[in-house]
Short mmCIF file of C-alpha atoms and ligand atoms in Angstrom, two decimals:
data_model
loop_
_atom_site.label_atom_id
_atom_site.label_comp_id
_atom_site.label_asym_id
_atom_site.label_seq_id
_atom_site.Cartn_x
_atom_site.Cartn_y
_atom_site.Cartn_z
CA MET A 1 7.02 -22.34 -60.21
CA LYS A 2 10.79 -22.88 -60.24
CA PRO A 3 11.75 -26.51 -59.53
CA ILE A 4 13.07 -27.29 -56.07
CA ALA A 5 16.81 -26.70 -56.38
CA ASP A 6 18.31 -29.71 -54.62
CA LEU A 7 17.88 -32.27 -51.86
CA ARG A 8 18.43 -29.80 -49.03
CA SER A 9 15.82 -27.39 -50.42
CA TYR A 10 13.44 -30.35 -50.71
CA LEU A 11 14.03 -31.22 -47.05
CA GLU A 12 13.25 -27.59 -46.13
CA PHE A 13 10.07 -27.89 -48.20
CA LEU A 14 9.11 -31.08 -46.34
CA GLU A 15 9.81 -29.37 -43.02
CA SER A 16 7.57 -26.45 -44.00
CA LYS A 17 4.77 -29.01 -44.56
CA ASP A 18 5.48 -30.62 -41.17
CA MET A 19 6.62 -33.75 -43.00
CA LEU A 20 10.19 -33.88 -41.72
CA ARG A 21 11.61 -34.78 -38.31
CA ARG A 22 15.22 -34.29 -37.26
CA VAL A 23 17.12 -36.82 -35.18
CA SER A 24 19.99 -35.15 -33.34
CA VAL A 25 21.25 -38.16 -31.38
CA GLU A 26 23.73 -40.47 -33.06
CA ALA A 27 22.24 -43.31 -35.13
CA SER A 28 23.87 -46.02 -37.23
CA PRO A 29 23.27 -46.66 -40.95
CA ILE A 30 23.87 -50.33 -40.20
CA LEU A 31 20.39 -51.79 -39.53
CA GLU A 32 19.36 -49.07 -37.03
CA ILE A 33 18.37 -46.23 -39.40
CA PRO A 34 16.64 -48.64 -41.84
CA GLU A 35 14.64 -50.07 -38.90
CA ILE A 36 13.59 -46.56 -37.82
CA LEU A 37 12.54 -45.62 -41.36
CA ARG A 38 10.49 -48.79 -41.80
CA ARG A 39 8.75 -48.34 -38.48
CA ILE A 40 7.64 -44.86 -39.48
CA MET A 41 6.24 -46.00 -42.82
CA TYR A 42 4.45 -49.04 -41.35
CA ARG A 43 2.54 -46.73 -39.01
CA GLY A 44 0.53 -45.54 -42.00
CA SER A 45 1.19 -41.83 -42.24
CA GLY A 46 4.92 -41.60 -42.81
CA TYR A 47 7.27 -38.66 -42.68
CA ALA A 48 10.82 -37.93 -43.76
CA VAL A 49 13.71 -37.99 -41.32
CA LEU A 50 17.03 -36.16 -41.30
CA PHE A 51 19.64 -37.91 -39.16
CA GLU A 52 22.07 -35.19 -38.16
CA LYS A 53 24.69 -37.37 -36.47
CA VAL A 54 25.68 -40.56 -38.26
CA LYS A 55 27.67 -43.18 -36.42
CA GLY A 56 31.03 -43.76 -38.08
CA HIS A 57 30.57 -40.99 -40.66
CA GLU A 58 31.36 -37.65 -39.13
CA GLY A 59 30.30 -34.72 -41.27
CA PHE A 60 27.69 -36.73 -43.17
CA ARG A 61 23.95 -36.53 -42.61
CA ILE A 62 21.34 -39.04 -43.79
CA ALA A 63 17.88 -38.34 -45.19
CA GLY A 64 15.27 -41.10 -45.36
CA ASN A 65 11.60 -41.60 -46.30
CA ILE A 66 11.79 -38.44 -48.43
CA PHE A 67 9.05 -39.85 -50.70
CA CYS A 68 6.76 -40.59 -47.78
CA SER A 69 3.57 -39.20 -49.33
CA LEU A 70 2.37 -38.97 -52.93
CA ASP A 71 0.53 -35.74 -52.21
CA VAL A 72 3.64 -34.03 -50.85
CA VAL A 73 5.59 -35.19 -53.91
CA ARG A 74 2.88 -33.66 -56.10
CA GLN A 75 3.09 -30.38 -54.22
CA ALA A 76 6.89 -30.37 -54.42
CA LEU A 77 6.69 -30.75 -58.18
CA GLY A 78 4.17 -27.90 -58.38
CA VAL A 79 1.43 -29.71 -60.31
CA GLU A 80 -2.26 -30.11 -59.60
CA ARG A 81 -2.31 -33.65 -60.93
CA LEU A 82 0.74 -35.87 -61.45
CA GLU A 83 -0.62 -36.89 -64.87
CA VAL A 84 0.27 -33.36 -66.03
CA ILE A 85 3.92 -34.48 -66.09
CA GLY A 86 3.25 -37.18 -68.69
CA GLU A 87 0.95 -34.84 -70.60
CA ARG A 88 3.87 -32.41 -71.05
CA LEU A 89 5.38 -34.88 -73.51
CA PHE A 90 2.29 -36.23 -75.20
CA GLU A 91 -0.37 -33.51 -75.23
CA PRO A 92 1.36 -31.35 -77.89
CA LEU A 93 1.01 -34.30 -80.26
CA LYS A 94 -2.71 -34.84 -79.66
CA GLY A 95 -5.56 -32.97 -81.29
CA PRO A 96 -6.19 -32.02 -84.91
CA PRO A 97 -3.19 -30.56 -86.71
CA PRO A 98 -3.59 -26.82 -87.31
CA LEU A 99 -4.34 -25.79 -90.89
CA GLY A 100 -4.11 -21.97 -90.66
CA ILE A 101 -0.83 -20.10 -90.24
CA GLY A 102 -1.81 -18.77 -86.75
CA GLY A 103 -2.61 -22.25 -85.48
CA LYS A 104 0.59 -23.62 -87.00
CA LEU A 105 2.66 -21.00 -85.17
CA ARG A 106 0.85 -21.76 -81.91
CA SER A 107 1.44 -25.50 -82.20
CA LEU A 108 5.06 -24.90 -83.23
CA GLY A 109 5.42 -22.98 -79.97
CA GLU A 110 4.01 -25.95 -78.05
CA VAL A 111 6.44 -28.37 -79.67
CA LEU A 112 9.37 -25.97 -79.18
CA SER A 113 8.41 -25.64 -75.52
CA LEU A 114 9.80 -29.16 -75.13
CA GLY A 115 13.16 -27.42 -75.46
CA LYS A 116 12.83 -26.00 -71.98
CA TYR A 117 13.14 -29.50 -70.55
CA MET A 118 16.56 -30.11 -72.15
CA PRO A 119 19.50 -30.55 -69.74
CA LYS A 120 21.77 -27.51 -69.44
CA ALA A 121 25.52 -27.93 -69.10
CA VAL A 122 26.92 -25.74 -66.30
CA GLY A 123 30.50 -25.05 -65.26
CA ARG A 124 29.87 -25.08 -61.51
CA ALA A 125 28.48 -27.61 -59.05
CA GLY A 126 28.30 -27.60 -55.26
CA PHE A 127 29.91 -31.05 -55.06
CA THR A 128 33.19 -29.74 -56.52
CA ALA A 129 33.84 -28.25 -53.04
CA ASN A 130 35.41 -31.58 -51.99
CA VAL A 131 37.22 -33.91 -54.37
CA LEU A 132 38.91 -37.02 -53.03
CA GLU A 133 41.23 -39.03 -55.22
CA GLY A 134 43.74 -41.82 -54.95
CA ARG A 135 43.85 -43.52 -51.56
CA GLU A 136 41.43 -40.96 -50.13
CA ALA A 137 38.64 -41.99 -52.50
CA SER A 138 36.86 -44.82 -50.73
CA PHE A 139 33.40 -46.32 -50.44
CA ASN A 140 34.06 -46.45 -46.69
CA LEU A 141 33.38 -42.71 -46.49
CA ILE A 142 29.78 -43.18 -47.59
CA PRO A 143 27.19 -43.91 -44.87
CA ALA A 144 25.59 -46.69 -46.90
CA PHE A 145 22.89 -48.78 -45.24
CA LYS A 146 22.85 -52.37 -44.23
CA VAL A 147 19.12 -52.78 -44.65
CA TRP A 148 18.50 -56.34 -43.39
CA PRO A 149 20.63 -58.55 -41.13
CA LYS A 150 21.42 -61.17 -43.79
CA ASP A 151 22.21 -58.70 -46.58
CA GLY A 152 25.46 -59.51 -48.36
CA GLY A 153 26.95 -56.17 -47.36
CA ARG A 154 26.30 -52.46 -47.15
CA TYR A 155 24.34 -51.08 -50.04
CA LEU A 156 23.82 -47.82 -51.87
CA THR A 157 20.06 -48.21 -52.12
CA TYR A 158 19.21 -45.08 -54.09
CA ALA A 159 22.21 -44.22 -56.23
CA LEU A 160 21.42 -42.80 -59.65
CA VAL A 161 23.67 -45.04 -61.72
CA HIS A 162 24.87 -43.05 -64.73
CA VAL A 163 26.21 -44.64 -67.90
CA ARG A 164 25.99 -43.33 -71.43
CA ASP A 165 24.19 -45.50 -73.95
CA PRO A 166 26.86 -46.92 -76.27
CA VAL A 167 24.59 -46.92 -79.33
CA ARG A 168 22.79 -43.58 -79.29
CA GLY A 169 24.78 -41.62 -76.72
CA VAL A 170 21.74 -40.82 -74.58
CA MET A 171 22.17 -40.75 -70.81
CA ASN A 172 21.01 -43.68 -68.71
CA MET A 173 20.28 -42.87 -65.08
CA GLY A 174 18.73 -45.80 -63.22
CA VAL A 175 18.21 -46.54 -59.56
CA TYR A 176 19.89 -49.93 -59.14
CA ARG A 177 21.14 -51.19 -55.80
CA VAL A 178 24.92 -51.21 -55.51
CA MET A 179 26.57 -53.64 -53.10
CA ILE A 180 29.78 -52.29 -51.62
CA ALA A 181 32.36 -55.00 -52.21
CA GLY A 182 35.56 -53.23 -51.15
CA ASP A 183 37.22 -49.90 -50.66
CA LYS A 184 36.90 -49.05 -54.32
CA GLU A 185 34.49 -51.64 -55.66
CA GLY A 186 30.75 -51.94 -55.87
CA VAL A 187 28.58 -54.55 -57.62
CA VAL A 188 25.84 -52.97 -59.75
CA HIS A 189 22.60 -54.91 -59.68
CA TRP A 190 20.97 -53.76 -62.91
CA GLN A 191 18.36 -56.29 -63.85
CA ILE A 192 18.14 -57.94 -67.25
CA HIS A 193 15.20 -55.82 -68.45
CA LYS A 194 16.72 -52.46 -67.49
CA ARG A 195 18.58 -49.90 -69.54
CA GLY A 196 21.84 -50.27 -67.63
CA MET A 197 21.98 -53.96 -68.54
CA GLN A 198 21.19 -53.12 -72.15
CA ALA A 199 24.15 -50.69 -72.12
CA GLN A 200 26.32 -53.45 -70.68
CA GLN A 201 25.31 -55.94 -73.39
CA ASP A 202 25.71 -53.37 -76.22
CA SER A 203 29.12 -52.29 -74.88
CA VAL A 204 30.35 -55.88 -74.70
CA GLU A 205 29.11 -56.40 -78.24
CA LYS A 206 31.16 -53.38 -79.34
CA GLY A 207 34.24 -54.89 -77.73
CA GLU A 208 34.41 -52.42 -74.80
CA ARG A 209 36.02 -53.63 -71.58
CA ARG A 210 34.95 -50.75 -69.38
CA ILE A 211 32.47 -47.90 -69.57
CA PRO A 212 32.71 -44.56 -67.73
CA ALA A 213 30.12 -44.29 -64.98
CA ALA A 214 29.02 -42.24 -61.98
CA LEU A 215 26.90 -43.03 -58.95
CA VAL A 216 24.98 -39.95 -57.89
CA ILE A 217 23.48 -39.57 -54.43
CA GLY A 218 20.99 -36.86 -53.44
CA SER A 219 19.43 -34.45 -55.93
CA ASP A 220 16.15 -32.58 -56.35
CA PRO A 221 12.98 -34.72 -55.99
CA GLY A 222 12.10 -34.76 -59.71
CA THR A 223 15.55 -35.99 -60.72
CA LEU A 224 15.70 -38.59 -57.96
CA LEU A 225 12.31 -39.95 -58.95
CA THR A 226 13.28 -40.03 -62.63
CA GLY A 227 16.03 -42.50 -61.80
CA ALA A 228 13.41 -45.07 -60.78
CA MET A 229 11.08 -44.34 -63.72
CA PRO A 230 10.74 -46.75 -66.66
CA VAL A 231 11.47 -44.08 -69.25
CA PRO A 232 11.29 -45.78 -72.64
CA TYR A 233 14.64 -46.31 -74.34
CA PRO A 234 16.12 -44.28 -75.99
CA ILE A 235 14.65 -41.16 -74.35
CA ASP A 236 17.52 -39.46 -72.47
CA LYS A 237 16.88 -39.71 -68.73
CA HIS A 238 18.29 -36.24 -68.03
CA LEU A 239 15.83 -34.89 -70.58
CA PHE A 240 13.03 -36.78 -68.83
CA ALA A 241 14.19 -35.37 -65.47
CA GLY A 242 13.59 -31.93 -67.04
CA VAL A 243 10.07 -32.98 -67.98
CA VAL A 244 9.41 -34.12 -64.40
CA ARG A 245 10.96 -30.98 -62.90
CA GLY A 246 9.21 -28.69 -65.38
CA GLU A 247 12.58 -27.21 -66.34
CA GLY A 248 15.85 -28.52 -67.78
CA LEU A 249 18.28 -30.18 -65.38
CA PRO A 250 21.61 -28.39 -64.83
CA VAL A 251 24.34 -30.97 -65.47
CA TYR A 252 28.09 -30.91 -64.78
CA ARG A 253 30.65 -32.82 -66.85
CA LEU A 254 32.96 -35.04 -64.81
CA PRO A 255 36.54 -35.65 -65.96
CA ASN A 256 35.47 -39.10 -67.23
CA GLY A 257 33.00 -37.43 -69.62
CA ILE A 258 29.81 -38.40 -67.76
CA HIS A 259 27.37 -35.55 -67.13
CA VAL A 260 25.72 -35.66 -63.70
CA PRO A 261 23.11 -33.46 -61.97
CA ALA A 262 24.97 -30.35 -60.79
CA ASN A 263 22.81 -30.25 -57.67
CA ALA A 264 24.04 -33.67 -56.41
CA GLU A 265 25.12 -34.10 -52.80
CA ILE A 266 27.66 -36.86 -53.48
CA VAL A 267 29.11 -38.13 -56.76
CA LEU A 268 31.16 -41.29 -57.06
CA GLU A 269 33.06 -41.18 -60.33
CA GLY A 270 34.57 -44.27 -61.90
CA TYR A 271 33.84 -46.91 -64.46
CA ILE A 272 32.01 -50.16 -64.92
CA ASP A 273 34.46 -53.01 -65.36
CA LEU A 274 32.69 -55.26 -67.84
CA GLU A 275 35.22 -58.03 -67.34
CA ASP A 276 34.93 -58.22 -63.57
CA LEU A 277 31.57 -59.90 -62.99
CA ARG A 278 30.72 -60.84 -59.43
CA GLU A 279 28.16 -62.45 -57.21
CA GLU A 280 25.68 -60.08 -55.64
CA GLY A 281 23.32 -60.30 -52.67
CA PRO A 282 21.57 -61.53 -50.73
CA TYR A 283 19.53 -58.38 -50.33
CA GLY A 284 16.15 -57.98 -48.59
CA ASP A 285 14.13 -56.56 -51.45
CA HIS A 286 10.71 -55.00 -52.19
CA PHE A 287 8.88 -58.34 -52.01
CA GLY A 288 10.10 -58.83 -48.44
CA TYR A 289 12.33 -61.77 -49.33
CA TYR A 290 16.09 -62.04 -49.53
CA ASP A 291 17.02 -61.92 -53.20
CA LYS A 292 20.12 -63.92 -54.11
CA PRO A 293 20.66 -63.66 -57.86
CA SER A 294 22.18 -66.66 -59.55
CA ARG A 295 23.82 -64.59 -62.28
CA LEU A 296 26.81 -62.27 -61.97
CA PHE A 297 26.82 -58.48 -62.13
CA PRO A 298 29.52 -56.01 -63.21
CA THR A 299 31.81 -54.14 -60.87
CA PHE A 300 31.89 -50.36 -60.47
CA ARG A 301 35.45 -49.16 -59.80
CA LEU A 302 35.68 -45.97 -57.83
CA GLU A 303 38.17 -43.32 -58.95
CA ARG A 304 37.00 -40.08 -57.37
CA VAL A 305 34.57 -39.01 -54.63
CA TRP A 306 33.00 -35.57 -54.90
CA HIS A 307 30.75 -34.09 -52.23
CA ARG A 308 29.15 -30.90 -51.00
CA GLU A 309 29.95 -29.41 -47.61
CA GLU A 310 28.13 -31.38 -44.89
CA PRO A 311 26.78 -33.79 -47.49
CA ILE A 312 23.39 -35.41 -47.12
CA TYR A 313 23.25 -39.08 -48.04
CA TYR A 314 19.87 -40.36 -49.20
CA GLY A 315 19.01 -44.04 -49.03
CA SER A 316 15.72 -45.88 -49.44
CA VAL A 317 14.82 -48.97 -47.48
CA THR A 318 13.08 -52.02 -48.85
CA GLY A 319 11.04 -54.77 -47.25
CA LYS A 320 7.43 -55.93 -47.20
CA PRO A 321 5.09 -53.20 -48.41
CA PRO A 322 4.04 -50.51 -47.80
CA LEU A 323 7.33 -48.62 -47.60
CA GLU A 324 8.57 -45.54 -49.42
CA ASP A 325 8.96 -47.48 -52.68
CA VAL A 326 5.16 -47.80 -52.86
CA VAL A 327 4.91 -44.02 -53.25
CA ILE A 328 7.57 -44.16 -55.98
CA GLY A 329 5.56 -46.89 -57.76
CA LYS A 330 2.38 -44.81 -57.49
CA PHE A 331 4.27 -41.84 -58.94
CA ALA A 332 5.19 -43.96 -61.99
CA GLU A 333 1.58 -45.16 -62.29
CA ARG A 334 0.31 -41.58 -62.51
CA ILE A 335 2.93 -39.95 -64.72
CA PHE A 336 2.99 -42.75 -67.30
CA LEU A 337 -0.80 -42.96 -67.68
CA PRO A 338 -0.77 -40.40 -70.54
CA ALA A 339 1.96 -42.40 -72.33
CA ILE A 340 0.01 -45.65 -71.93
CA GLN A 341 -3.14 -43.94 -73.19
CA THR A 342 -1.25 -42.64 -76.23
CA LEU A 343 -0.25 -46.18 -77.19
CA LEU A 344 -3.47 -47.86 -76.03
CA PRO A 345 -6.29 -45.32 -76.36
CA GLU A 346 -8.82 -47.71 -74.80
CA VAL A 347 -7.10 -47.42 -71.40
CA VAL A 348 -9.06 -45.24 -68.98
CA ASP A 349 -7.11 -45.70 -65.76
CA ILE A 350 -4.60 -47.94 -64.04
CA ASP A 351 -3.87 -48.94 -60.47
CA LEU A 352 -0.80 -50.74 -59.16
CA PRO A 353 -2.00 -51.87 -55.72
CA PRO A 354 0.64 -51.10 -53.05
CA HIS A 355 0.88 -54.67 -51.81
CA GLY A 356 1.33 -55.89 -55.37
CA VAL A 357 4.91 -54.55 -55.28
CA PHE A 358 4.85 -52.72 -58.66
CA GLN A 359 5.34 -55.74 -60.90
CA GLY A 360 3.07 -58.11 -59.06
CA MET A 361 -0.39 -56.89 -59.99
CA ALA A 362 -2.17 -54.21 -62.03
CA PHE A 363 -5.82 -53.24 -62.42
CA VAL A 364 -6.65 -51.50 -65.69
CA SER A 365 -9.96 -50.05 -66.84
CA ILE A 366 -10.73 -49.84 -70.55
CA ARG A 367 -13.45 -48.44 -72.74
CA LYS A 368 -14.47 -51.67 -74.45
CA ARG A 369 -15.64 -51.45 -78.06
CA TYR A 370 -15.54 -54.89 -79.63
CA PRO A 371 -15.55 -58.62 -78.84
CA GLY A 372 -12.19 -59.74 -77.55
CA HIS A 373 -11.18 -56.19 -76.62
CA GLY A 374 -10.49 -57.18 -73.00
CA LYS A 375 -7.98 -59.84 -74.09
CA LYS A 376 -6.48 -57.51 -76.70
CA ALA A 377 -5.79 -54.98 -73.93
CA LEU A 378 -4.33 -57.71 -71.71
CA LEU A 379 -1.99 -58.90 -74.45
CA ALA A 380 -0.87 -55.34 -75.23
CA LEU A 381 -0.23 -54.51 -71.57
CA MET A 382 1.71 -57.74 -71.12
CA GLY A 383 4.13 -56.55 -73.79
CA LEU A 384 4.43 -52.88 -72.90
CA GLY A 385 7.74 -51.60 -71.47
CA GLN A 386 8.29 -52.36 -67.78
CA LEU A 387 4.53 -52.83 -67.38
CA SER A 388 5.22 -56.07 -69.23
CA LEU A 389 6.94 -57.35 -66.08
CA THR A 390 3.57 -57.35 -64.29
CA LYS A 391 2.65 -60.88 -63.30
CA ILE A 392 -1.11 -60.53 -62.89
CA ILE A 393 -3.23 -58.02 -64.83
CA VAL A 394 -6.97 -57.54 -64.38
CA VAL A 395 -8.87 -55.59 -67.03
CA VAL A 396 -12.26 -54.09 -66.12
CA ASP A 397 -14.79 -51.81 -67.80
CA HIS A 398 -14.40 -48.01 -67.78
CA ASP A 399 -17.05 -47.48 -65.08
CA ILE A 400 -15.15 -49.55 -62.50
CA ASN A 401 -12.93 -47.44 -60.24
CA VAL A 402 -9.63 -49.31 -60.37
CA HIS A 403 -8.43 -47.54 -57.22
CA ASP A 404 -11.22 -49.24 -55.24
CA VAL A 405 -10.11 -52.85 -54.82
CA ASN A 406 -13.64 -53.88 -53.84
CA GLN A 407 -15.05 -52.66 -57.14
CA VAL A 408 -12.38 -54.72 -58.93
CA ILE A 409 -13.24 -57.77 -56.84
CA TRP A 410 -16.91 -57.25 -57.69
CA ALA A 411 -16.08 -57.09 -61.41
CA VAL A 412 -13.91 -60.23 -61.23
CA SER A 413 -16.50 -62.10 -59.22
CA SER A 414 -19.49 -61.21 -61.36
CA HIS A 415 -18.02 -60.92 -64.87
CA VAL A 416 -15.45 -63.69 -65.08
CA ASP A 417 -16.06 -67.19 -66.30
CA PRO A 418 -12.60 -68.61 -65.68
CA GLN A 419 -12.45 -70.95 -68.65
CA ARG A 420 -13.43 -68.12 -70.99
CA ASP A 421 -11.85 -65.05 -69.39
CA VAL A 422 -8.60 -66.17 -67.83
CA LEU A 423 -5.44 -66.07 -69.87
CA VAL A 424 -2.30 -67.84 -68.68
CA VAL A 425 0.80 -67.10 -70.73
CA PRO A 426 3.26 -69.86 -69.89
CA HIS A 427 7.05 -69.64 -70.28
CA SER A 428 7.32 -65.87 -70.43
CA HIS A 429 9.62 -63.21 -69.03
CA THR A 430 9.07 -62.05 -65.48
CA ASP A 431 10.54 -59.60 -62.99
CA GLU A 432 14.02 -60.70 -61.96
CA LEU A 433 13.05 -60.26 -58.29
CA ASP A 434 9.94 -62.45 -58.52
CA PRO A 435 10.44 -65.01 -55.75
CA ALA A 436 7.76 -67.34 -57.12
CA THR A 437 9.66 -68.69 -60.12
CA PRO A 438 12.44 -71.27 -59.79
CA THR A 439 14.17 -69.90 -62.91
CA PRO A 440 14.91 -66.21 -62.37
CA MET A 441 13.41 -63.83 -64.96
CA TYR A 442 11.39 -66.64 -66.56
CA GLY A 443 7.89 -67.55 -65.48
CA SER A 444 4.33 -67.03 -66.60
CA LYS A 445 1.62 -64.40 -66.63
CA LEU A 446 -2.02 -64.28 -65.63
CA GLY A 447 -4.52 -62.04 -67.36
CA ILE A 448 -8.12 -61.72 -66.20
CA ASP A 449 -10.67 -60.17 -68.50
CA ALA A 450 -13.27 -58.89 -66.02
CA THR A 451 -15.13 -56.76 -68.55
CA ARG A 452 -18.84 -57.32 -69.19
CA LYS A 453 -19.21 -59.60 -72.18
CA LEU A 454 -20.71 -58.63 -75.52
CA PRO A 455 -23.19 -61.01 -77.19
CA GLU A 456 -20.41 -62.48 -79.37
CA GLU A 457 -18.55 -63.41 -76.19
CA TYR A 458 -21.67 -64.54 -74.32
CA GLY A 459 -23.22 -67.27 -76.43
CA GLY A 460 -25.11 -64.70 -78.54
CA LYS A 461 -27.07 -63.52 -75.50
CA GLN A 462 -27.38 -60.02 -74.03
CA TRP A 463 -25.43 -59.42 -70.83
CA PRO A 464 -27.85 -59.34 -67.84
CA GLU A 465 -29.28 -55.97 -66.91
CA GLU A 466 -27.74 -54.36 -63.84
CA VAL A 467 -30.03 -53.29 -61.05
CA ALA A 468 -30.77 -49.58 -60.67
CA PRO A 469 -33.29 -48.04 -58.26
CA ASP A 470 -36.48 -46.37 -59.39
CA PRO A 471 -35.56 -42.63 -59.66
CA GLU A 472 -38.88 -41.47 -58.21
CA THR A 473 -38.42 -43.70 -55.17
CA VAL A 474 -34.87 -42.37 -54.73
CA ARG A 475 -36.23 -38.81 -54.68
CA LEU A 476 -38.96 -39.81 -52.24
CA VAL A 477 -36.55 -41.55 -49.84
CA GLU A 478 -34.11 -38.62 -50.03
CA GLY A 479 -36.92 -36.19 -49.24
CA ARG A 480 -38.24 -38.24 -46.33
CA TRP A 481 -34.87 -39.39 -44.94
CA GLY A 482 -35.13 -37.25 -41.81
CA GLU A 483 -38.60 -38.63 -41.02
CA TYR A 484 -37.29 -42.19 -40.69
CA GLY A 485 -35.18 -41.20 -37.66
CA LEU A 486 -32.23 -43.30 -38.88
CA ASP A 487 -29.27 -40.91 -38.48
C1 LIG B 501 14.47 -48.18 -54.00
C2 LIG B 501 14.56 -48.81 -55.36
C3 LIG B 501 15.55 -49.76 -55.63
C4 LIG B 501 15.64 -50.34 -56.88
N1 LIG B 501 16.62 -51.28 -57.11
C5 LIG B 501 16.76 -51.81 -58.34
C6 LIG B 501 17.82 -52.73 -58.61
O1 LIG B 501 18.61 -53.08 -57.75
N2 LIG B 501 17.93 -53.20 -59.88
C7 LIG B 501 17.08 -52.83 -60.88
O2 LIG B 501 17.25 -53.26 -62.01
N3 LIG B 501 16.03 -52.00 -60.64
C8 LIG B 501 15.88 -51.46 -59.40
N4 LIG B 501 14.86 -50.59 -59.15
C9 LIG B 501 13.88 -50.29 -60.22
C10 LIG B 501 14.47 -49.36 -61.26
O3 LIG B 501 14.93 -48.17 -60.65
C11 LIG B 501 13.45 -49.02 -62.33
O4 LIG B 501 13.10 -50.21 -62.98
C12 LIG B 501 13.95 -48.00 -63.34
O5 LIG B 501 13.02 -47.92 -64.40
C13 LIG B 501 15.32 -48.36 -63.86
O6 LIG B 501 15.76 -47.41 -64.78
P1 LIG B 501 15.85 -47.77 -66.33
O7 LIG B 501 14.42 -48.04 -66.79
O8 LIG B 501 16.42 -46.53 -66.93
O9 LIG B 501 16.72 -48.95 -66.47
C14 LIG B 501 14.74 -49.98 -57.91
C15 LIG B 501 13.75 -49.02 -57.65
C16 LIG B 501 13.66 -48.44 -56.39
C17 LIG B 501 12.59 -47.43 -56.14
#
């Protein structure tokens, strides 16, 4: 299946699945549209919305809640299971190495197939239809949301922030909120643990004062999702977008040298001014609290606005879960499972519960093999990529379904002796948004080993035997069920 070409084709796809509604009356991006989008998601079965008439922004349309359902995202990406996306990278490396010449050629083919995910430079892009420079290039054109009443301003809430890595030259493309601070200035809220911030620190170390950048709005679903994915540094994020899409991403080179998705709706070209650091926020974030960072963030200076005809702006809204970001978090959970399993083969499955807000809580099942294995897994997970930002991790045995919170609660309740099985790591890093810690980015972690204990962990005794019904009685009851007149 060819990947969905762009945002507008994705909206058509959603409409064909009856997952898109159009609003033809005028609506405002300031508070009104975010309120509508939240209402829809809080009802339980959300859908996407295309606002065809945007107050104050003639000619622009707005799409929202485009990641309203994980199953629709899966269908749009043309895979039976989302894990297949992660397997594209890791499966060719698993299995015994081929010894014969035929097998070697076959496996070479598999490794070379990775080439089809590479970005492809193209000389044409729809957004070159309109280029605004000089006085005409202004953030005021963009129908950015004000998401919550006390937000510090209007925000680009789903811009793919592009900067090239100053050390290896790979492309960074992260979803970081951008607060509009003036006609030509935005404040980029890349958090300390993210690749954008790493690029900032490395650039400053190299003596750079500014780095070329682009803010990209609206693209195909695979590329948009990639922006919010914790792709390990230094894997190029355009390359990873190709892995998600199932085919390389066409990219267009802007005059400032930054390559951007050629299928973008809107591109804001400019640079990050590393010397102009500013206050950012408050912003009503994923936890449902106003986040007011105490540190300063760099300024994006706008030089050129590019957009397609009748451009479609896409913005996400945040607030208490479950909103669209929960689906994005679940997408990450599924596609990175194969990567986690490659590094930690004991991991069977993982669940990031929606109300745990990605970094709040994770349930992980493992195939336990030795005493202390539960804690070993906890320690490894607490140090692994962005999963390491998780505040509370519960590890259970492989037979516990981590997607059933009641099974996890049963395991915690019946397998945990707190003084033996609870691990508190004090004075550690934590998610920069975590409202619970007085010092931003610095807090503690809780690990709960809810696996059944081996004799070495259980005072030398055997773990109690679990109840199981007598098979003959089960057969008898099944056979006679109708006779009892119960249902
Ligand atoms: C709607 C939405 C808004 C986000 N806003 C921010 C943000 O303001 N700052 C940030 O550092 N991460 C934010 N994230 C999370 C990052 O996109 C995510 O951590 C991603 O991995 C960042 O890319 P990177 O790993 O290449 O740095 C947001 C995610 C979503 C879905």
